[in-house]
Amino acid sequence: MFEVRTDLAVEENERIQKQNASMRGISVDEEKFENGNIRVTTVRIETENAVRMMGKPKGTYITLESPELAEETDDYHRMISEKLAELLRRLIPEEKKERSILVAGLGNRSVTPDALGPRVADQLCITRHILKEYGSFVYGSDDIRSVSAIVPGVMAQTGMETREILSGIVRQVKPDYLIVIDALAARSLKRLCRTIQLSDTGISPGSGVGNHRHSITEKTLGIPVIAVGIPTVVEAATIIQDFMSEYLKDMPAEEYRPRLLSPQLNQMFVTSKDIDAQIRQLSYTVSEGINRAFCRIPQS
Amino acid sequence: MFEVRTDLAVEENERIQKQNASMRGISVDEEKFENGNIRVTTVRIETENAVRMMGKPKGTYITLESPELAEETDDYHRMISEKLAELLRRLIPEEKKERSILVAGLGNRSVTPDALGPRVADQLCITRHILKEYGSFVYGSDDIRSVSAIVPGVMAQTGMETREILSGIVRQVKPDYLIVIDALAARSLKRLCRTIQLSDTGISPGSGVGNHRHSITEKTLGIPVIAVGIPTVVEAATIIQDFMSEYLKDMPAEEYRPRLLSPQLNQMFVTSKDIDAQIRQLSYTVSEGINRAFCRIPQS
Amino acid sequence: MFEVRTDLAVEENERIQKQNASMRGISVDEEKFENGNIRVTTVRIETENAVRMMGKPKGTYITLESPELAEETDDYHRMISEKLAELLRRLIPEEKKERSILVAGLGNRSVTPDALGPRVADQLCITRHILKEYGSFVYGSDDIRSVSAIVPGVMAQTGMETREILSGIVRQVKPDYLIVIDALAARSLKRLCRTIQLSDTGISPGSGVGNHRHSITEKTLGIPVIAVGIPTVVEAATIIQDFMSEYLKDMPAEEYRPRLLSPQLNQMFVTSKDIDAQIRQLSYTVSEGINRAFCRIPQS
Amino acid sequence: MFEVRTDLAVEENERIQKQNASMRGISVDEEKFENGNIRVTTVRIETENAVRMMGKPKGTYITLESPELAEETDDYHRMISEKLAELLRRLIPEEKKERSILVAGLGNRSVTPDALGPRVADQLCITRHILKEYGSFVYGSDDIRSVSAIVPGVMAQTGMETREILSGIVRQVKPDYLIVIDALAARSLKRLCRTIQLSDTGISPGSGVGNHRHSITEKTLGIPVIAVGIPTVVEAATIIQDFMSEYLKDMPAEEYRPRLLSPQLNQMFVTSKDIDAQIRQLSYTVSEGINRAFCRIPQS
């Protein structure tokens, strides 16, 4: 009933390592950059057994972590956005340059911690309509990919599932790749706004702040789906459960839950008081990462 | 080259009447309400000849005009939104209550006079997902229609034609009617924010502040398209041409245009300094009109 | 260190009643309206002893509570805003009609649950500049008060204390009353967006979502200060402590706090996933309440 | 009645040069940077006679012009913001580092071309409250100035003159300098969003999109006032008059004005359809210029 939710594969991995579970079918690589300030962890979930253990679909999950991720210094921002561009190009092969990309900024523009996706979309370099009308020569470069973007809104605003909207647009516009940007729920407060997760698995039910109910994946949409997410909230039920289980280590969880946790909690999230400044900075960094990866106009 | 643009059928009608053109194929009805404060004009374009004369597709165009349309009094707002609900039900027959409606809020949320559509969508009573999940009994009424909404954005933000986005969603979600809300360009300053136009013809190329390039009509989308528009700008080229032709009545227009009007003008519009207050009020009135027409929850 | 915070006098009162504390110096009146749907509680803190017990300054605290406060029905909204206007006029005596009012919309416009104040200010009927330029006859009524408004921002945006900004403006502009609108922190999730609190005591350190550090009161500003607040968040530390103390009834609170609650929690708040819709509705209701109380233009 | 308005000293200077007027009392310097891509013109109005001719107060006016000012390339943005920082330091002497600065973002946040000032303020590095609480050592540098900011709003929103609000805050908070950021009206469409004007004369009645009615100057506020402005609109009356006078060169202007120009025009402005993208880019560039000038945190 009150599930402890995390959208982060690294958190799942930590949980499983703690349980001393078998790690077959899961490979983990770790790289460090900038004097260890940036840590890139690549988790690959390769077998059905690993899928079951992790509760996440087969695929590659890359996390970029940095304690200063949301710092507002120009140099830091540039460093992260360049690394992000490089990681995106790992997931979307460079050699297929002519391939077009649709970016979907998921989430609710009017709820600050859920506005990451819409605000990334606002700052993208959009090229599809220009390439279609004039060709790539207007940019003086063959290196510009066709990029389009959509902000579908959330179900309370649209009455439609995000998957329905994206599915319709993908069938009509026929991009080669879909990148979905979304604010995520983490389990731990200390990861909030400190981690960017990229994966080639798309989005599964229940993930994201807004709790998508249907998969947005290659299987449901027919094209590869790259998910880019940043944890911006912790579910209120999760934070309480974590504190209590820390305290009540030896007691079976089932015992206290029914008595204490009210159903209202499911509609609640926890976030930080300066979430506005963090969303502003992070949405700029992610949009610049995408811009650098796919439509960087050459500087003369 | 510099076309005098108006999206309002009543303005076309006035122009044609001035020219003493034959009016066969065009029917005009006028009704007055609230001591003459609200004027409802219904223009029907019925023949191919009328289509050519008016430069607008065959169909019904209803305009609701009032000098106080954007006034911020509660009573006035209620009166207009009730009249609007009634006019919408003329265009979408009441007897087919079970029919579902998708509302598209066209335009650019970030440019004040073009934000009408998105801001109407923000304030709608959205029911589709609730009816789908729980049925109409949750509302205690069979009178609630399935309403969904989308804010597709403009081409500079999405890289896609509005028609492409709507077409994809309509095919996937299969609503019975599409209502498109859009900010329009008028010819005359005195109509700005003083007129609501409804029509059953959808939207044609070149209309709206954002200049849609492709038709959004029953023919292109496969379902009836009701357009609701309010003029919020005058094109800069239009305003200059009107002032000049007023002054230079006897001179052929071609003579001065090439010399005087710069191409930059095509990218410019004229609007009023208090457009923010007017868009806030009008978007509320239009959203309430739609809410009253289709999903008014009974007050106990 | 981790103080259980509530800005609501009714919650303090409940706490104290539970403790069976002496109630001398505190008077409580309760009225019910609309078949009991609206409950108005007036708490008067009258003695120094009561001040110490309640941890709140001497004065009158009126709360308007309703389970449907944030419901989006026109009739309900109208009922609440009329009641609110009546309560405001209790605190600002009707007979001194010529007195001018400055409304300050406190909080951070960019953080959804903290945006209540700025969004109320956005929707006010502002009259001071018009009365000053043309006199009251333009409104056709002597019943219009001089209303001005300011959105001062929060310290992270301005570098200044809210009190400094308001103090400077009050000295310059010399209004007779200051009304401050602010989002509050409640202790209980079930009060979120369900209560409006009015008081004639102004704002004390530590109250509000943004944690004002200096008093905004008649003593510091030199004019009467009416505070209007709605709880929109619960502090993250509070929610955890409440759940734990419920569970660990017999254990002294000091024992578990140091071990479990991280300092990060102080920077965190809990709010609901549909806070955007609630803030939209509540800011409209509060602004209409103020408009009805002070500058309702007569409807012919 | 219909005054041709320009807030740009370079435009006044051009007008006067065209009239072959005496230039005594006016000094003009021009510098070019980046292969001539950036032009910096410094106009000094030094005598009472020059004041009369220019219709602008005595002082220094620096304009930075570039055809690519609003281009969205990182390198270009960085170049302009660095040059802007340098020009600001010319007007606010470096040697008095300990001096504190208040930045006022003038204009209406809800009207896109008037939102420049508020959006610059949103992106500033605010240090006053941190320096006051912890001292400069938290930044690891003595080079950080005390920067505070306010977004006062416009008279229709506040009922107060901008000067009243700023005057009150300045008296209370006592900064050493005031920088006011404002969107300006230009005469020529081709300057829109292509020029930044800095001056040490503050703001005079009638300037800015919102038409300030009272001076915001050292004389009225008691501290030096630096004005930073970018033309984002042309007044509708101006654009028509300019086109007509171009056409009707030999005809006295008085003859056509009364007949043709409607009073509504005074409430209208002209701006470009992509003003949202330009304001987004320009507000970022100006805020970065100010950040670089006064609170650049050293990069290790």
CSV table of C-alpha atoms in Angstrom, one decimal, chain B residues 5 108 110-113 119 157 189-192 209-211 235-236 239-240 243-244 246-249 251 255-256 259-262 264-276, chain D residues 5 108 110-113 119 157 189-192 209-211 235-236 239-240 243-244 246-249 251 255-256 259-262 264-276:
chain,number,residue,atom,x,y,z
B,5,ARG,CA,-5.1,40.7,-42.4
B,108,ASN,CA,2.5,31.1,-27.3
B,110,SER,CA,5.2,33.5,-23.3
B,111,VAL,CA,4.0,36.3,-25.5
B,112,THR,CA,1.2,38.1,-23.6
B,113,PRO,CA,-1.4,38.8,-26.4
B,119,ARG,CA,-4.5,30.3,-20.4
B,157,GLN,CA,9.0,26.2,-29.6
B,189,LEU,CA,-7.8,48.8,-33.0
B,190,LYS,CA,-11.2,49.4,-31.7
B,191,ARG,CA,-12.1,45.7,-31.8
B,192,LEU,CA,-9.2,44.5,-29.8
B,209,VAL,CA,-1.4,35.8,-34.1
B,210,GLY,CA,1.1,33.0,-34.8
B,211,ASN,CA,0.1,32.6,-38.4
B,235,GLU,CA,-0.5,43.5,-37.6
B,236,ALA,CA,1.9,46.5,-37.7
B,239,ILE,CA,-2.3,49.6,-39.0
B,240,ILE,CA,0.1,51.7,-41.1
B,243,PHE,CA,-3.9,55.1,-41.7
B,244,MET,CA,-2.2,55.8,-45.0
B,246,GLU,CA,-7.4,56.8,-45.1
B,247,TYR,CA,-5.2,59.8,-45.8
B,248,LEU,CA,-4.3,59.0,-49.4
B,249,LYS,CA,-7.8,58.0,-50.5
B,251,MET,CA,-3.9,57.3,-54.7
B,255,GLU,CA,2.6,53.4,-55.3
B,256,TYR,CA,3.6,54.0,-51.8
B,259,ARG,CA,8.9,52.5,-51.0
B,260,LEU,CA,7.7,52.9,-47.4
B,261,LEU,CA,6.9,49.6,-45.7
B,262,SER,CA,10.0,47.7,-44.5
B,264,GLN,CA,10.7,44.0,-40.7
B,265,LEU,CA,7.1,45.1,-40.3
B,266,ASN,CA,5.9,41.6,-41.1
B,267,GLN,CA,7.4,40.4,-37.9
B,268,MET,CA,5.7,43.1,-35.8
B,269,PHE,CA,2.4,43.5,-34.1
B,270,VAL,CA,0.5,46.2,-32.3
B,271,THR,CA,-1.2,45.6,-28.9
B,272,SER,CA,-2.3,47.6,-25.9
B,273,LYS,CA,-0.3,48.4,-22.8
B,274,ASP,CA,-2.8,46.7,-20.5
B,275,ILE,CA,-3.0,43.5,-22.5
B,276,ASP,CA,-2.0,41.5,-19.5
D,5,ARG,CA,9.1,59.3,-28.3
D,108,ASN,CA,5.5,44.7,-15.8
D,110,SER,CA,3.2,40.1,-17.2
D,111,VAL,CA,3.7,42.0,-20.5
D,112,THR,CA,6.4,40.3,-22.4
D,113,PRO,CA,8.4,43.3,-23.9
D,119,ARG,CA,13.6,39.1,-15.4
D,157,GLN,CA,-0.5,46.8,-10.2
D,189,LEU,CA,12.1,49.3,-35.5
D,190,LYS,CA,15.7,48.5,-36.5
D,191,ARG,CA,17.0,49.2,-33.0
D,192,LEU,CA,14.6,46.9,-31.2
D,209,VAL,CA,7.6,51.3,-21.8
D,210,GLY,CA,5.5,52.0,-18.8
D,211,ASN,CA,5.8,55.7,-19.0
D,235,GLU,CA,5.1,53.5,-29.7
D,236,ALA,CA,2.3,52.9,-32.2
D,239,ILE,CA,5.7,54.3,-36.1
D,240,ILE,CA,2.7,55.8,-38.0
D,243,PHE,CA,6.0,56.4,-42.0
D,244,MET,CA,3.8,59.3,-42.8
D,246,GLU,CA,8.7,60.0,-44.6
D,247,TYR,CA,6.0,59.9,-47.3
D,248,LEU,CA,4.8,63.5,-46.8
D,249,LYS,CA,8.1,65.2,-46.5
D,251,MET,CA,3.8,68.8,-45.7
D,255,GLU,CA,-2.2,69.0,-40.9
D,256,TYR,CA,-2.7,65.3,-40.9
D,259,ARG,CA,-7.6,64.0,-38.5
D,260,LEU,CA,-5.9,60.6,-38.6
D,261,LEU,CA,-4.4,59.5,-35.3
D,262,SER,CA,-6.9,58.2,-32.8
D,264,GLN,CA,-6.5,54.9,-28.6
D,265,LEU,CA,-3.0,54.9,-30.3
D,266,ASN,CA,-1.5,56.3,-27.1
D,267,GLN,CA,-2.3,53.1,-25.3
D,268,MET,CA,-0.7,50.9,-28.0
D,269,PHE,CA,2.8,49.7,-28.7
D,270,VAL,CA,4.5,47.8,-31.5
D,271,THR,CA,6.8,44.8,-30.8
D,272,SER,CA,8.1,41.7,-32.6
D,273,LYS,CA,6.5,38.3,-32.7
D,274,ASP,CA,9.6,36.6,-31.2
D,275,ILE,CA,9.9,39.1,-28.3
D,276,ASP,CA,9.7,36.2,-25.8
